[in-house]
Coordinates of C-alpha atoms and ligand atoms in Angstrom, one line a residue:
X718 CA 0.8 9.2 -23.5
X719 CA 0.7 5.6 -24.3
X720 CA 0.5 2.8 -21.7
X721 CA 3.7 0.9 -21.3
X722 CA 4.9 -2.1 -19.4
X723 CA 8.5 -2.1 -18.1
X724 CA 10.4 -5.1 -16.9
X725 CA 13.0 -5.1 -14.1
X726 CA 15.3 -8.1 -13.7
X727 CA 18.2 -9.2 -11.6
X728 CA 20.8 -11.9 -11.6
X729 CA 18.6 -14.3 -9.7
X730 CA 16.0 -14.3 -12.5
X731 CA 13.7 -12.3 -10.4
X732 CA 11.3 -10.3 -12.6
X733 CA 9.1 -7.4 -11.8
X734 CA 6.8 -5.7 -14.3
X735 CA 5.5 -2.1 -13.8
X736 CA 3.3 0.0 -15.9
X737 CA 3.3 3.8 -16.3
X738 CA -0.4 3.7 -15.7
X739 CA -0.7 4.5 -12.0
X740 CA 2.9 3.4 -11.5
X741 CA 1.4 0.0 -10.9
X742 CA 3.4 -3.1 -10.1
X743 CA 1.8 -5.6 -12.4
X744 CA 3.8 -8.8 -11.5
X745 CA 6.5 -9.9 -9.1
X746 CA 8.1 -13.2 -10.0
X747 CA 10.2 -14.6 -7.2
X748 CA 11.7 -18.1 -6.6
X749 CA 9.8 -20.4 -4.2
X750 CA 11.6 -23.0 -2.0
X751 CA 12.0 -25.3 -5.0
X752 CA 13.4 -22.6 -7.2
X753 CA 10.2 -22.3 -9.3
X754 CA 9.3 -18.7 -10.2
X755 CA 5.9 -17.7 -8.7
X756 CA 4.0 -14.4 -9.4
X757 CA 3.1 -13.1 -6.0
X758 CA 1.2 -9.9 -7.1
X759 CA -2.5 -9.7 -8.0
X760 CA -3.3 -7.8 -11.1
X761 CA -4.4 -7.8 -14.7
X762 CA -2.9 -9.0 -18.0
X763 CA -4.6 -6.3 -19.9
X764 CA -3.5 -2.8 -18.8
X765 CA -6.9 -1.3 -19.8
X766 CA -8.5 -3.3 -17.0
X767 CA -6.7 -1.0 -14.5
X768 CA -9.0 1.8 -15.7
X769 CA -12.2 0.0 -14.7
X770 CA -14.6 1.6 -12.1
X771 CA -14.2 0.1 -8.7
X772 CA -10.9 -1.4 -9.6
X773 CA -9.3 -2.3 -6.2
X774 CA -6.0 -0.2 -6.7
X775 CA -4.0 -3.4 -7.7
X776 CA -0.3 -2.5 -7.4
X777 CA -0.9 1.2 -7.6
X778 CA 1.0 4.2 -6.3
X779 CA -1.5 6.0 -4.1
X780 CA -1.6 9.8 -3.9
X781 CA -1.8 12.5 -3.0
X782 CA -3.1 11.0 0.3
X783 CA -3.1 7.3 1.0
X784 CA -6.1 6.2 3.1
X785 CA -8.9 8.3 4.4
X786 CA -9.4 12.0 5.2
X787 CA -12.6 12.5 7.3
X788 CA -15.4 14.1 5.4
X789 CA -12.9 15.1 2.7
X790 CA -11.9 18.3 4.6
X791 CA -8.8 19.6 6.1
X792 CA -7.3 23.0 6.9
X793 CA -3.8 24.5 6.5
X794 CA -3.3 27.9 8.1
X795 CA -6.7 29.5 8.0
X796 CA -7.7 28.0 4.7
X797 CA -10.0 25.0 4.4
X798 CA -9.6 22.6 1.6
X799 CA -12.3 20.2 0.3
X800 CA -11.6 16.9 -1.4
X801 CA -13.8 14.5 -3.4
X802 CA -15.9 12.3 -1.1
X803 CA -15.4 8.8 -2.6
X804 CA -15.7 6.4 0.3
X805 CA -18.8 6.6 2.4
X806 CA -18.6 10.1 4.0
X807 CA -14.8 10.3 3.5
X808 CA -12.1 10.9 1.0
X809 CA -10.0 7.8 0.1
X810 CA -6.7 7.4 -1.8
X811 CA -6.5 10.8 -3.5
X812 CA -10.0 10.6 -5.1
X813 CA -11.2 8.8 -8.2
X814 CA -8.7 10.5 -10.4
X815 CA -5.8 10.0 -8.0
X816 CA -2.2 9.0 -8.9
X817 CA -3.3 5.4 -9.4
X818 CA -5.1 6.5 -12.6
X819 CA -2.5 8.9 -14.0
X820 CA -0.2 8.1 -16.8
X821 CA 3.3 8.8 -15.4
X822 CA 6.4 9.8 -17.3
X823 CA 8.7 6.8 -17.3
X824 CA 12.4 6.4 -17.8
X825 CA 14.0 3.0 -17.5
X826 CA 17.6 3.6 -16.4
X827 CA 18.9 0.0 -16.8
X828 CA 17.6 -3.6 -16.2
X829 CA 17.1 -2.8 -12.5
X830 CA 15.8 0.7 -12.2
X831 CA 12.7 2.5 -13.4
X832 CA 12.0 6.2 -12.6
X833 CA 8.5 7.5 -12.8
X834 CA 7.5 11.2 -12.7
X835 CA 4.2 13.0 -12.3
X836 CA 3.2 16.7 -12.2
X837 CA 0.1 17.3 -10.2
X838 CA -1.2 20.8 -10.7
X839 CA -2.3 23.2 -7.9
X840 CA -5.9 22.4 -6.9
X841 CA -6.0 18.9 -8.5
X842 CA -8.3 16.7 -6.5
X843 CA -8.8 19.7 -4.2
X844 CA -5.2 19.6 -2.9
X845 CA -3.1 22.8 -2.8
X846 CA 0.2 23.3 -4.5
X847 CA 1.9 22.4 -7.8
X848 CA 3.4 19.0 -6.8
X849 CA 6.3 17.3 -8.6
X850 CA 6.5 13.7 -7.7
X851 CA 9.2 11.1 -8.5
X852 CA 9.0 7.4 -7.6
X853 CA 12.0 5.2 -8.3
X854 CA 11.5 1.4 -8.4
X855 CA 14.7 -0.6 -8.0
X856 CA 15.1 -4.4 -8.1
X857 CA 18.2 -5.2 -6.1
X858 CA 20.6 -8.2 -6.3
X859 CA 19.1 -9.3 -2.9
X860 CA 15.7 -9.8 -4.4
X861 CA 14.2 -6.6 -3.0
X862 CA 11.9 -4.3 -4.7
X863 CA 12.9 -0.8 -3.3
X864 CA 10.5 2.1 -3.7
X865 CA 11.9 5.7 -3.2
X866 CA 9.2 8.4 -3.1
X867 CA 10.1 12.1 -3.6
X868 CA 8.0 15.2 -3.9
X869 CA 8.2 19.0 -3.9
X870 CA 5.5 21.6 -3.7
X871 CA 5.2 25.4 -4.4
X872 CA 2.5 25.9 -1.8
X873 CA 2.1 24.3 1.7
X874 CA 0.2 21.0 1.2
X875 CA -0.2 17.5 2.5
X876 CA 1.1 14.3 1.2
X877 CA 1.0 10.6 2.1
X878 CA 2.2 8.3 -0.7
X879 CA 2.1 4.5 -0.6
X880 CA 2.0 1.4 -2.8
X881 CA -1.2 -0.7 -2.9
X882 CA 0.2 -4.0 -4.1
X883 CA -1.9 -7.1 -3.2
X884 CA 0.4 -10.0 -2.5
X885 CA -0.4 -13.7 -2.3
X886 CA 2.8 -15.6 -1.5
X887 CA 1.2 -18.9 -2.7
X888 CA 1.0 -17.2 -6.1
X889 CA -1.7 -14.8 -7.4
X890 CA -4.9 -16.8 -8.2
X891 CA -4.6 -18.9 -5.1
X892 CA -7.8 -18.6 -3.0
X893 CA -6.9 -17.5 0.4
X894 CA -4.2 -15.7 2.4
X895 CA -5.4 -17.0 5.8
X896 CA -2.5 -19.4 6.3
X897 CA 0.1 -16.8 5.7
X898 CA 2.1 -16.2 8.9
X899 CA 2.5 -12.5 9.7
X900 CA 4.7 -10.6 12.2
X901 CA 4.4 -6.8 12.7
X902 CA 6.5 -4.9 15.1
X903 CA 3.7 -2.8 16.5
X904 CA 2.3 -2.4 20.0
X905 CA -0.6 -0.3 18.8
X906 CA -3.1 0.2 16.0
X907 CA -4.9 3.4 15.0
X908 CA -8.5 3.0 16.2
X909 CA -11.2 3.6 13.6
X910 CA -14.9 4.3 13.7
X911 CA -17.6 2.6 11.7
X912 CA -16.7 4.7 8.6
X913 CA -13.1 3.5 8.9
X914 CA -11.9 7.0 10.0
X915 CA -9.3 7.4 12.7
X916 CA -10.8 8.4 16.1
X917 CA -7.4 9.8 17.2
X918 CA -6.9 7.1 19.7
X919 CA -4.2 4.4 19.5
X920 CA -5.3 1.0 20.8
X921 CA -2.9 -1.5 22.4
X922 CA -2.8 -4.8 20.5
X923 CA -2.4 -6.8 23.7
X924 CA -5.0 -9.5 23.9
X925 CA -6.6 -8.4 20.7
X926 CA -6.7 -10.0 17.1
X927 CA -4.2 -7.3 16.2
X928 CA -1.3 -8.7 18.2
X929 CA 1.2 -9.8 15.5
X930 CA 4.2 -9.1 17.6
X931 CA 4.9 -12.9 17.4
X932 CA 4.3 -14.8 14.2
X933 CA 0.6 -15.6 13.7
X934 CA -1.5 -16.8 10.8
X935 CA -3.6 -14.1 9.3
X936 CA -6.7 -16.3 9.6
X937 CA -6.5 -17.1 13.3
X938 CA -8.5 -14.1 14.6
X939 CA -9.7 -12.4 11.4
X940 CA -13.3 -13.1 12.2
X941 CA -13.2 -12.6 15.9
X942 CA -16.0 -10.8 17.7
X943 CA -14.1 -7.5 18.1
X944 CA -15.5 -4.1 17.3
X945 CA -12.4 -3.0 15.2
X946 CA -12.5 -6.3 13.2
X947 CA -16.2 -5.7 12.6
X948 CA -15.6 -2.1 11.4
X949 CA -12.9 -3.3 9.0
X950 CA -14.7 -6.5 8.0
X951 CA -11.4 -8.1 8.8
X952 CA -8.0 -6.4 9.0
X953 CA -8.1 -2.9 7.5
X954 CA -6.1 -1.0 10.0
X955 CA -3.0 1.0 10.5
X956 CA -0.3 -0.5 12.7
X957 CA 1.9 2.0 14.6
X958 CA 5.5 0.8 14.5
X959 CA 7.5 0.6 17.7
X960 CA 10.6 1.8 15.8
X961 CA 11.2 5.6 16.1
X962 CA 12.7 6.6 12.8
X963 CA 15.0 5.5 10.0
X964 CA 14.7 2.6 7.5
X965 CA 14.0 -0.5 9.6
X966 CA 12.4 -3.9 9.2
X967 CA 8.8 -3.6 10.5
X968 CA 7.0 -6.7 9.2
X969 CA 7.5 -10.2 7.8
X970 CA 5.1 -12.6 6.3
X971 CA 5.6 -16.1 4.8
X972 CA 3.7 -19.0 3.3
X973 CA 4.6 -22.6 4.3
X974 CA 3.3 -23.8 1.0
X975 CA 5.8 -22.0 -1.2
X976 CA 8.3 -21.1 1.5
X977 CA 8.3 -17.5 0.2
X978 CA 9.0 -14.9 2.8
X979 CA 8.5 -11.2 2.5
X980 CA 10.2 -8.7 4.8
X981 CA 9.1 -5.1 4.8
X982 CA 11.5 -2.2 5.6
X983 CA 10.3 1.4 5.7
X984 CA 10.9 4.9 7.0
X985 CA 7.2 5.4 7.5
X986 CA 5.6 5.4 11.0
X987 CA 2.9 2.9 10.1
X988 CA 1.4 0.4 7.7
X989 CA -2.1 -0.4 6.7
X990 CA -2.7 -4.1 6.8
X991 CA -5.6 -4.7 4.4
X992 CA -6.6 -8.3 3.9
X993 CA -8.6 -8.0 0.7
X994 CA -11.9 -7.9 2.6
X995 CA -13.7 -6.2 -0.3
X996 CA -12.4 -8.5 -3.0
X997 CA -15.3 -10.7 -4.1
X998 CA -14.1 -12.8 -7.0
X999 CA -16.7 -11.3 -9.4
X1000 CA -14.0 -9.6 -11.6
X1001 CA -13.1 -12.2 -14.3
X1002 CA -10.2 -10.1 -15.7
X1003 CA -7.5 -11.3 -13.3
X1004 CA -4.2 -12.5 -14.7
X1005 CA -4.6 -15.9 -16.5
X1006 CA -8.4 -15.5 -16.1
X1007 CA -8.0 -15.8 -12.3
X1008 CA -10.8 -14.4 -10.2
X1009 CA -9.6 -12.8 -6.9
X1010 CA -12.0 -13.9 -4.2
X1011 CA -12.5 -12.5 -0.7
X1012 CA -9.2 -12.3 1.1
X1013 CA -7.1 -13.8 -1.7
X1014 CA -4.5 -11.0 -1.4
X1015 CA -3.1 -8.8 1.4
X1016 CA -1.7 -5.3 1.2
X1017 CA 1.1 -3.9 3.5
X1018 CA 0.7 -0.2 2.7
X1019 CA 3.5 1.7 4.5
X1020 CA 2.4 5.2 5.2
X1021 CA 1.6 7.9 7.7
X1022 CA -1.6 7.5 9.6
X1023 CA -5.1 8.0 8.2
X1024 CA -6.7 11.4 8.6
X1025 CA -3.4 12.9 10.0
X1026 CA -4.3 16.4 8.6
X1027 CA -7.2 16.5 11.1
X1028 CA -5.3 14.7 14.0
X1029 CA -2.8 17.1 15.6
X1030 CA -1.3 14.3 17.7
X1031 CA -0.4 12.1 14.7
X1032 CA 2.9 12.6 12.9
X1033 CA 2.6 15.4 10.4
X1034 CA 1.8 14.9 6.7
X1035 CA 2.4 18.6 5.9
X1036 CA 4.9 19.4 3.1
X1037 CA 6.2 22.9 3.1
X1038 CA 7.6 24.9 0.3
X1039 CA 11.4 24.3 0.0
X1040 CA 11.2 20.9 1.7
X1041 CA 11.6 17.6 -0.1
X1042 CA 9.2 14.7 0.8
X1043 CA 11.5 11.7 0.8
X1044 CA 10.6 8.2 1.9
X1045 CA 11.7 4.7 1.2
X1046 CA 10.0 1.3 1.5
X1047 CA 11.6 -2.1 0.6
X1048 CA 9.8 -5.3 -0.1
X1049 CA 12.5 -8.0 0.3
X1050 CA 11.8 -11.5 -0.8
X1051 CA 13.5 -14.7 0.4
X1052 CA 12.8 -18.2 1.6
X1053 CA 11.4 -18.7 5.1
X1054 CA 14.1 -20.4 7.2
Ligands
LIG1987 C1 -8.2 0.6 2.5 C2 -9.5 -0.2 2.3 C3 -10.0 -0.1 0.9 C4 -8.9 -0.5 0.0 C5 -9.3 -0.3 -1.4 C6 -7.2 0.0 1.5 O1 -6.0 0.8 1.6 O2 -7.7 0.6 3.8 O3 -10.5 0.3 3.3 O4 -11.1 -0.8 0.7 O5 -7.7 0.2 0.2 O6 -9.1 -1.3 -2.2

């Protein structure tokens, strides 16, 4: 199948481009406070670059399981499944041939809606069940990029889909996201060990660098002497929302420079705040020749918690036969008031 680039537009001249390779969001042009269109998504001009080794999952749909599964092992019933170990001792983001690298079926419905489909056969990447996945990207008149995820299986399996867009609200190619002001409605984070695997404990954010319950610049405490910050080399943690269920606003972030604000709504129980700690600026293929240095983009990956298949107290990521996995996340752009 050939690689294609689709363009969604709306009546406010907002423009989002998405490729069928990994279902990746390639660019998001939104108006800044002066009405100038700014591309707030990191990525590549050349679609082939997304296939490079060690590519940082720019804009990608992540599956079958976003984030890490300890030692790449989990059990369903009395059967143990083994996944590719691709991140230290653990499995990360569905393995090296995860959904981020697949060429998806694509159907653009109109200027605003793109539907992507993927069939992932039983056993692929070590996961059980023939899985049919559908992801619908919609650009709304309110300048929101809405992502609806759906999946069905013919064998009990696990699933945790997310989108791995890196944003910089000053515009991609700008150097740092430290001045972005972030709010997350979360009293807890998922504690991780030195291999970034969930320990099973939730930590209160009170008096820690993780307290974003009131607006705070990302850079304020990102290098604090705190064990969790050290393990993540910055923020690379799942925040546990205070909301119980339903599609609700869970996070907001803005930049004073452009005035651009991003609100995140989701049905998921958590989000991985990842502050681009492993970007290093060495990749010279960024859009317009831009290198993407350390912490020049942030991800707000709405998802279930890491390693849930091995953590009985976490919300379940099991998908049974006859059920439909169905979850929505909305990235809503506006101007900070
Ligand atoms: C993970 C990081 C990882 C990054 C890959 C994030 O979702 O939490 O640990 O390095 O993806 O680019």
